[in-house]
Amino acid sequence: GKQSGRITPNKVIMSTEGTMSMAGTSSAHTATEPEQDVDIVFNDEVVGKTHHQFMSSGWSAKSGHSEMVEIDVNKQSGLTPNVNSPNVNSPNIAPNELYTTTDLATTTTKGTDTTANTVDALASTANTSAFHKFMSLPNKLEYIALALSIFALLFSIILLSSVKGSVNSQMNEYEETYNAALNVKLHYDAVDAMDEAQTIYVGNYYGWSYAQWRGAAYRKNDADYQGGNDVQYPFADIHVRYGDTLIFKRADESMTDNLFLVPAEVYESCNFSAFADAEGVMDSSSVLWLADADDMYNANGTAQYEFPIEDWSRYTFDNDLFAQLIQADILYFTSALRWNSRWGQSCRGGLKVRVLIDRSNRTTMPIRRSSDKWRGIQKLDTVMELSASIGHISRSLMLKQFTDEQRVRSVGDSGLTNVRGHYDGDNEWDDATFTNQGSGSMHDHAQSLRVLGLGEIQAVLNGVEFETHHNDYNLEMPSLTSNEYGATQPIPFPDVPPEVLNAGSVDAQIEEMQEWFRAFKNQDKSHRNYTDYFKPVLCVLEGNWITDNDELSQPFESDLSELDASTWSDLQDKMRYFANSGRKTVDEVLGHLPSSIRNTDNNSFPIVSNWEYRFVCHPLKSDVPTARFKVVDDLAVQLYGSVLTRKELKHSRRARFALNTFINLDDIDGDTQWTNGRKKWNYRDYIMEAVVGRDGYGVNLTDELPDGTGQALHYVDDKVMNAGYYSRFYSLGGADAMGSTGHRRSWCDRNLFVAKTTQSKVSPISMAFEAVDENTSQVLYYPTISKWSYAIPMEIVYLTPLTKWNPYNINEKSDDSFNYDKTGDCSGGKDTAFDGWSSNNAYFTPSKFYESGSSNVCATGSNGNVYSVTASGHYVVFPEIGGGVGLVRQRWPIFPIHERGSSEYKELKALQEVMLPDDYDSVNRSDVVNGVDFWNGDTRDLLYGIELSLEGGDHEHNVYIPGWKVKQVWFDEDAQQWLMSSDEFVEVESEESDGHLHTLRVWMQSREENVYRIKQCRYGAVYDGGVGWSDGQSSDEFVEVESEESDGHLHTLRVWMQSREENVYRIKQCRYGAVYDGGVGWSDGQCDDYHDQVNRVGSE
């Protein structure tokens, strides 16, 4: 095996037998010679030589480099036998008593823990073989030694029997001392590669040098400029942790940049006047100085300046400013070369870099040893063989994962694959695909002001397939103030239009707010200029591999849902347990997030990475006209449950929308024409490139090879692309093998958007980049890593003024101080009405804003009055808005689907395009398919059924009534007419939503106008029994009576008595206005949790 040796200023002492391989850097040498030969000593004999060079590193210590050398020493020992040691096989003797080391020297540097060196020496001797060739002595000495040994053995037996207890005690003490030292040794040997200290070379192919002809400004003015693939500046931010080392070196003698550590304001302005001397010179006399150009270059390329990342707060500095700079969380490095010149200023040209320090401690991997303490340590050759075997197996698994991902990439795009299914049926489309009752399992949680309801989904991102828990994600955007991994902040809500606030009474405000929604729905800026108050937000599904330890963190903000696991192992085991039986958790709090071996430590120890995803949103700076959305003609979605035309589907939660990809660069927001045919960079790229990756806003990263070539440029304008933001298309300055300069990422994934990152938590892929030194023609290898995250667009959400409009001035409370004992029920007045609102119980929108005009949720305003209110959060489609506005969609799902990339899907869509006319489901068509008016008319509902939406409160339930039940209960075949009476009701279950479902008895009031009424409603399924019915209309013995006037209006009610003894009375019907106003506007019964209406899905 290969063993490391110890270096003194002029020789290396090998501590064990075998082969020694030595090369690299040593520090703190006391030698003053610039070059010298170094002897390699084994058993006091020179067994080899190497050559060492020393140079200044800019600090008080010296550093050097040695040539590579391998020395093979067989059947020898660098240890002297300890004659006082008993037999090596004695079971009670600790191995550190067997031998003592000779001429073992170590060196230390500032900040180095010498304990590791001492323990290393101790543990190294403990593992050394005890074999000595006793037979090499003269024969006479052999016999004498043998006799003396026999005598000593007999004497020892007699002696040991009398001092057994004392010896055992001492041996135990030796063993404990050894094991304690060994534990420390193993701690220092056990740093996981995913957390190893990194050596980071700062700069580009030219190192720490400003090559003016590779700066953006110079290249753009160059007549020979061909696209800027070699533009190098500015440098990207660097993320480091304690123990890392920054290396500054120059690659060209003609470039003479120096190095300074500067305040942030100097970094931004490049103005050194406050620190330069009277002539404006910045040199080593400055407090900001770190290194001159000569410290970072010599002819053989070995000179470099090393800046260790340490906790400098432990040190004392003479200058307070320098102490403040070096102890900060962000270090600012730049060059002051020609800072006050009119040309060639390095700092202004971009030769500067920010270094962000993660101050968390590094972690170590667990070391598993046998319980037999030191005797569990294996022979070195066995360990090396096992290590190599583990390395081969790990690499095979790593490549197998890569092959699997490549296979997934080859058969489909990044996108959704499925949502949770619930049903069986006679047709393939009777169960869910990527849509069930909601597209991508979207639903409402309007009572939570910041939550967008989203259930469980399965998806693929860049070949990685995963399954999520119930998401219900918050409206969060990447943080504007922190670049910490995963940092987000709430998205600000739009203000209320002044015209609404200044309208006067609440009723007047309601009418004015309805007009703003009318303008938004009709996209009519002349009616109300709505774009300042209806703001589009793009939400994306983002994923990447992380090299985290086993501790599991919640991947994104959610007020309603989180993963039910504390570690990755816990999550994986729970998921496997439930998948084994096909069950799910009631709260849907588990997900399948794969793990993978993506790297190895020294080609041996496997490093496991875990897949993490999140939903994050980005406010778009420009309006997105709703004319850019069109219902996708997914036939399986149209036929799922009840058959819906695309027009009906638009106001259904089932709809998925195509985003118009056409883009007119001269009128991006205004020109929304739909065009057909192939495209490259388009409108989808335009909005996705506004979304920042894991490094957060302000990131500045380039996508290039380590030598600075092959730099990615923006596809449209050939400017250097900021790779820290998501992109799909890019261009290069030169043509590829096929003569093209423009490219799309991925082999065949049309939906793959990627963003580069420097976050230490993101799992890297590494390689050694091969290049030829321009000066020496020597082949060099640059170790380089690749860190990226991936994303697809999920939905566009229009934030509206409703989230801030509070005309009753209901008091806002924190979630902790909110009184959850109050139910919000209107029947109890102030005793039960909410006495405020909080972010997770936000009810302050007047019920009269909606067409229903009333709600069974009440809250107390600031004046002490109780008001009927509705949830003020976000909806897929708002309840029908009053004033004739109707249904308004707020959330527009635009996510791609995985299968779209398969050959089969493309062929089926091509067939659909050929066979179906554009208006295949138009209400104006009279086509008959197999004797059935497929998309319209009575026959469709009798065959495929009807879908209703149970609305009211803060969520909704879909209610599917099968065609056979519609035909059996509501249609008289003999008379060929519909039955519209409260006596002809259908008993049916709703879909599950918000953790529950309902059983309803529904009757048809008007077939022509699609009016359906609730007869009775209760919690639970049909088979739960008939307990708990809430009657809407169940007695013909009712009293019609007017209420007193309150809040500027009165009601007419039809009330019946349910129990005389218990004084229980029920509302049969209720409407606004007096008795003599007529019978228009009756609102029949409602469910206990404030559902007060059922609507035909897709109708207004």
XYZ file of C-alpha atoms in Angstrom, residues 762-1092:
331
model
C -25.579 21.443 -3.635
C -24.008 18.155 -4.737
C -21.259 18.676 -7.334
C -20.119 16.654 -10.317
C -16.351 16.884 -10.761
C -13.808 16.200 -13.456
C -10.177 16.981 -14.312
C -10.072 19.439 -17.197
C -7.097 18.955 -19.492
C -5.347 21.966 -20.982
C -1.921 22.851 -22.393
C 0.102 25.612 -20.775
C 0.725 28.330 -23.354
C 4.203 29.059 -21.982
C 5.650 25.617 -21.294
C 3.460 23.396 -23.544
C 2.999 21.230 -20.470
C -0.292 19.332 -20.150
C -2.121 20.632 -17.084
C -5.178 19.304 -15.296
C -7.603 21.709 -13.718
C -9.907 20.113 -11.133
C -13.346 21.559 -11.768
C -16.856 20.979 -10.465
C -20.335 21.512 -11.835
C -23.251 22.555 -9.619
C -26.702 23.187 -11.086
C -30.362 23.236 -10.157
C -33.330 22.603 -12.455
C -36.800 24.083 -12.824
C -40.001 24.015 -14.849
C -42.791 26.624 -14.860
C -45.715 25.475 -12.703
C -48.330 28.229 -12.795
C -48.915 31.936 -13.176
C -50.953 33.470 -10.361
C -52.459 36.934 -10.514
C -52.310 38.610 -7.116
C -55.346 40.842 -6.590
C -56.388 43.720 -4.300
C -58.666 41.380 -2.299
C -55.746 40.334 -0.077
C -55.495 43.904 1.256
C -59.066 45.165 0.936
C -60.653 45.216 4.395
C -63.638 47.625 4.253
C -65.054 46.482 7.614
C -61.697 47.229 9.302
C -61.569 43.813 10.930
C -58.522 43.735 13.184
C -55.468 41.772 12.119
C -54.024 39.422 14.744
C -50.986 37.198 14.845
C -51.535 33.472 14.416
C -50.546 32.955 18.050
C -52.957 35.528 19.477
C -55.935 34.601 17.291
C -58.933 33.250 19.235
C -59.570 29.850 17.661
C -62.371 29.103 20.135
C -64.637 31.322 18.071
C -66.126 29.402 15.149
C -67.083 32.345 12.956
C -70.715 31.157 12.915
C -73.094 34.042 12.283
C -75.916 32.550 14.365
C -74.265 33.394 17.672
C -73.517 37.043 16.955
C -70.391 38.381 18.679
C -70.165 35.274 20.838
C -69.228 33.111 17.854
C -68.116 35.604 15.195
C -64.384 35.911 14.598
C -62.977 38.869 16.524
C -60.222 39.462 13.984
C -58.280 37.773 11.233
C -54.863 36.152 10.943
C -52.758 34.891 8.066
C -54.102 31.361 8.451
C -57.707 32.443 9.184
C -58.237 35.379 6.864
C -61.936 36.274 6.557
C -62.473 39.971 5.815
C -63.901 40.169 2.270
C -67.563 41.269 2.285
C -69.847 38.392 1.298
C -71.837 40.809 -0.835
C -68.888 41.064 -3.187
C -69.936 37.660 -4.567
C -73.118 36.766 -6.371
C -74.432 34.633 -3.514
C -74.511 37.766 -1.386
C -74.296 35.957 1.953
C -72.147 33.601 3.947
C -72.477 31.811 7.225
C -69.084 33.175 8.339
C -69.090 36.381 10.339
C -66.447 38.610 11.854
C -66.615 41.630 14.139
C -65.492 44.924 12.630
C -63.616 47.685 14.393
C -66.948 49.417 15.162
C -68.208 46.380 17.080
C -70.731 45.297 14.439
C -70.863 41.743 13.107
C -70.489 41.350 9.343
C -70.930 38.488 6.913
C -67.540 37.822 5.299
C -65.777 35.333 3.051
C -62.209 34.050 2.795
C -59.742 36.596 1.453
C -57.001 34.298 0.159
C -56.403 32.786 -3.250
C -58.651 30.687 -5.476
C -58.138 28.654 -8.605
C -61.355 30.297 -9.819
C -63.051 32.912 -7.682
C -66.648 32.221 -6.610
C -69.064 33.940 -8.951
C -68.542 37.676 -8.463
C -71.590 39.902 -8.204
C -72.578 42.805 -10.390
C -72.648 40.530 -13.426
C -68.891 39.920 -13.365
C -69.219 36.134 -13.016
C -66.370 33.631 -12.735
C -62.800 34.934 -12.776
C -59.767 32.639 -12.869
C -56.843 33.558 -10.628
C -54.452 30.597 -11.062
C -53.346 29.455 -14.536
C -51.466 26.122 -14.485
C -48.951 25.968 -17.338
C -46.786 23.054 -16.222
C -45.411 20.715 -18.912
C -45.958 16.962 -18.785
C -43.255 14.325 -18.974
C -44.913 12.145 -21.618
C -44.913 15.017 -24.097
C -41.346 14.081 -24.979
C -42.117 10.481 -25.910
C -42.496 9.270 -29.488
C -45.905 7.746 -28.703
C -47.311 10.997 -27.336
C -46.077 12.945 -30.343
C -47.648 10.431 -32.696
C -51.019 10.530 -30.890
C -51.049 14.323 -30.869
C -50.240 14.361 -34.566
C -53.153 11.980 -35.172
C -55.430 14.198 -33.074
C -54.382 17.217 -35.098
C -55.202 15.450 -38.348
C -58.473 13.873 -37.268
C -60.133 16.538 -35.100
C -61.127 19.978 -36.384
C -60.134 23.017 -34.342
C -63.724 23.474 -33.143
C -64.337 19.803 -32.360
C -66.108 20.633 -29.081
C -67.816 23.865 -30.104
C -71.421 24.404 -28.975
C -72.232 25.436 -32.541
C -71.347 22.062 -33.991
C -74.041 19.459 -34.588
C -71.781 16.466 -35.221
C -73.085 13.160 -33.970
C -70.607 10.427 -32.998
C -72.088 6.928 -32.873
C -75.549 8.380 -32.429
C -74.437 10.613 -29.526
C -74.233 14.377 -29.568
C -70.880 13.961 -27.919
C -70.041 17.463 -26.651
C -73.462 19.053 -26.348
C -77.074 18.371 -25.563
C -78.931 16.046 -23.232
C -77.455 12.818 -24.493
C -73.974 13.748 -23.289
C -75.119 14.212 -19.674
C -77.222 11.048 -19.701
C -74.249 9.042 -20.904
C -71.249 10.666 -19.187
C -72.854 12.386 -16.213
C -72.700 15.849 -14.661
C -70.038 17.466 -12.521
C -71.035 20.030 -9.870
C -68.929 22.242 -7.661
C -69.860 22.538 -3.991
C -68.795 26.063 -3.103
C -68.771 28.486 -0.213
C -66.543 28.892 2.833
C -62.828 28.686 2.138
C -62.625 25.615 -0.106
C -64.700 23.653 -2.597
C -65.586 20.049 -3.449
C -66.190 18.543 -6.850
C -69.356 16.432 -7.019
C -69.585 13.933 -9.871
C -73.006 12.439 -10.671
C -72.639 9.464 -13.060
C -74.702 9.383 -16.224
C -76.725 6.332 -15.170
C -77.802 8.092 -11.963
C -78.725 11.268 -13.859
C -80.844 9.173 -16.206
C -82.442 7.151 -13.398
C -83.446 10.051 -11.134
C -83.733 13.192 -13.237
C -84.980 12.017 -16.616
C -88.333 10.510 -17.599
C -87.573 8.349 -20.624
C -91.214 7.763 -21.446
C -92.040 11.454 -21.484
C -88.564 12.418 -22.683
C -88.392 15.253 -20.179
C -86.313 16.352 -17.201
C -87.647 16.044 -13.632
C -87.126 19.268 -11.703
C -88.565 18.858 -8.231
C -87.110 18.783 -4.737
C -88.597 15.317 -4.382
C -86.375 14.063 -7.215
C -82.966 14.213 -5.581
C -79.693 12.387 -6.163
C -77.676 11.185 -3.169
C -73.991 11.424 -4.032
C -70.562 11.824 -2.431
C -68.316 14.787 -3.078
C -64.610 14.554 -3.781
C -62.351 14.842 -0.747
C -61.034 18.332 -0.027
C -59.529 20.006 3.016
C -59.306 16.637 4.756
C -62.988 15.647 4.459
C -65.856 14.931 2.088
C -69.630 15.323 2.091
C -72.686 13.324 1.154
C -75.315 15.478 -0.545
C -78.878 15.156 -1.695
C -79.159 17.407 -4.723
C -82.107 18.248 -6.950
C -82.339 20.042 -10.276
C -84.169 23.357 -10.244
C -83.554 24.457 -13.836
C -82.098 22.347 -16.619
C -81.993 25.219 -19.059
C -80.103 27.565 -16.694
C -78.033 24.837 -14.967
C -79.437 25.566 -11.502
C -79.016 22.827 -8.883
C -80.033 22.968 -5.206
C -78.927 21.264 -2.020
C -81.713 19.384 -0.303
C -79.508 17.994 2.454
C -75.796 17.806 3.191
C -73.661 16.130 5.834
C -70.075 15.210 6.564
C -68.767 11.805 5.528
C -69.369 9.230 2.815
C -72.624 7.566 1.759
C -71.856 4.363 3.618
C -71.190 6.243 6.879
C -74.935 6.321 7.525
C -77.525 9.074 7.672
C -76.449 10.864 10.833
C -75.770 14.566 10.822
C -77.896 15.787 7.965
C -78.097 19.571 7.616
C -81.401 20.309 5.915
C -81.684 22.913 3.266
C -85.254 22.134 2.210
C -87.022 19.308 4.022
C -90.512 20.568 5.031
C -93.437 22.143 3.258
C -94.637 23.775 6.490
C -92.769 27.033 6.407
C -93.422 30.659 7.356
C -92.453 33.436 4.974
C -91.429 36.524 6.938
C -89.370 39.695 6.641
C -86.420 40.429 8.896
C -85.753 43.808 10.483
C -83.554 46.134 8.437
C -79.835 46.148 9.341
C -76.713 47.385 7.578
C -78.885 49.085 4.945
C -80.884 46.039 3.881
C -83.318 43.349 5.011
C -84.131 39.736 4.147
C -87.159 37.645 3.369
C -86.926 34.164 4.901
C -88.856 30.943 4.683
C -88.449 29.278 8.072
C -89.688 25.906 9.285
C -89.718 24.359 12.748
C -87.572 21.316 13.250
C -88.173 20.818 16.967
C -90.753 22.569 19.126
C -89.394 20.998 22.298
C -85.817 22.077 21.663
C -86.715 25.320 19.896
C -84.867 24.377 16.701
C -85.774 26.329 13.571
C -84.283 25.996 10.109
C -83.962 28.244 7.076
C -85.662 26.771 4.068
C -84.863 29.718 1.827
C -83.476 33.213 2.204
C -83.070 36.192 -0.075
C -82.396 39.901 -0.008
C -85.344 42.314 -0.014
C -88.895 42.476 1.271
C -91.794 40.099 0.665
C -93.402 42.340 -1.914
C -90.146 42.437 -3.960
C -91.182 39.148 -5.504
C -89.680 35.664 -5.465
C -86.426 36.376 -7.274
C -83.059 35.488 -5.717
C -83.973 32.708 -3.323
C -80.951 30.986 -1.758
C -81.751 27.460 -0.685
C -80.037 25.569 2.125
C -76.360 25.134 2.821
C -73.844 22.806 4.481
C -72.619 23.217 8.010
C -69.148 24.426 6.964
C -70.539 27.372 5.017
C -70.995 25.724 1.605
C -74.065 27.512 0.429
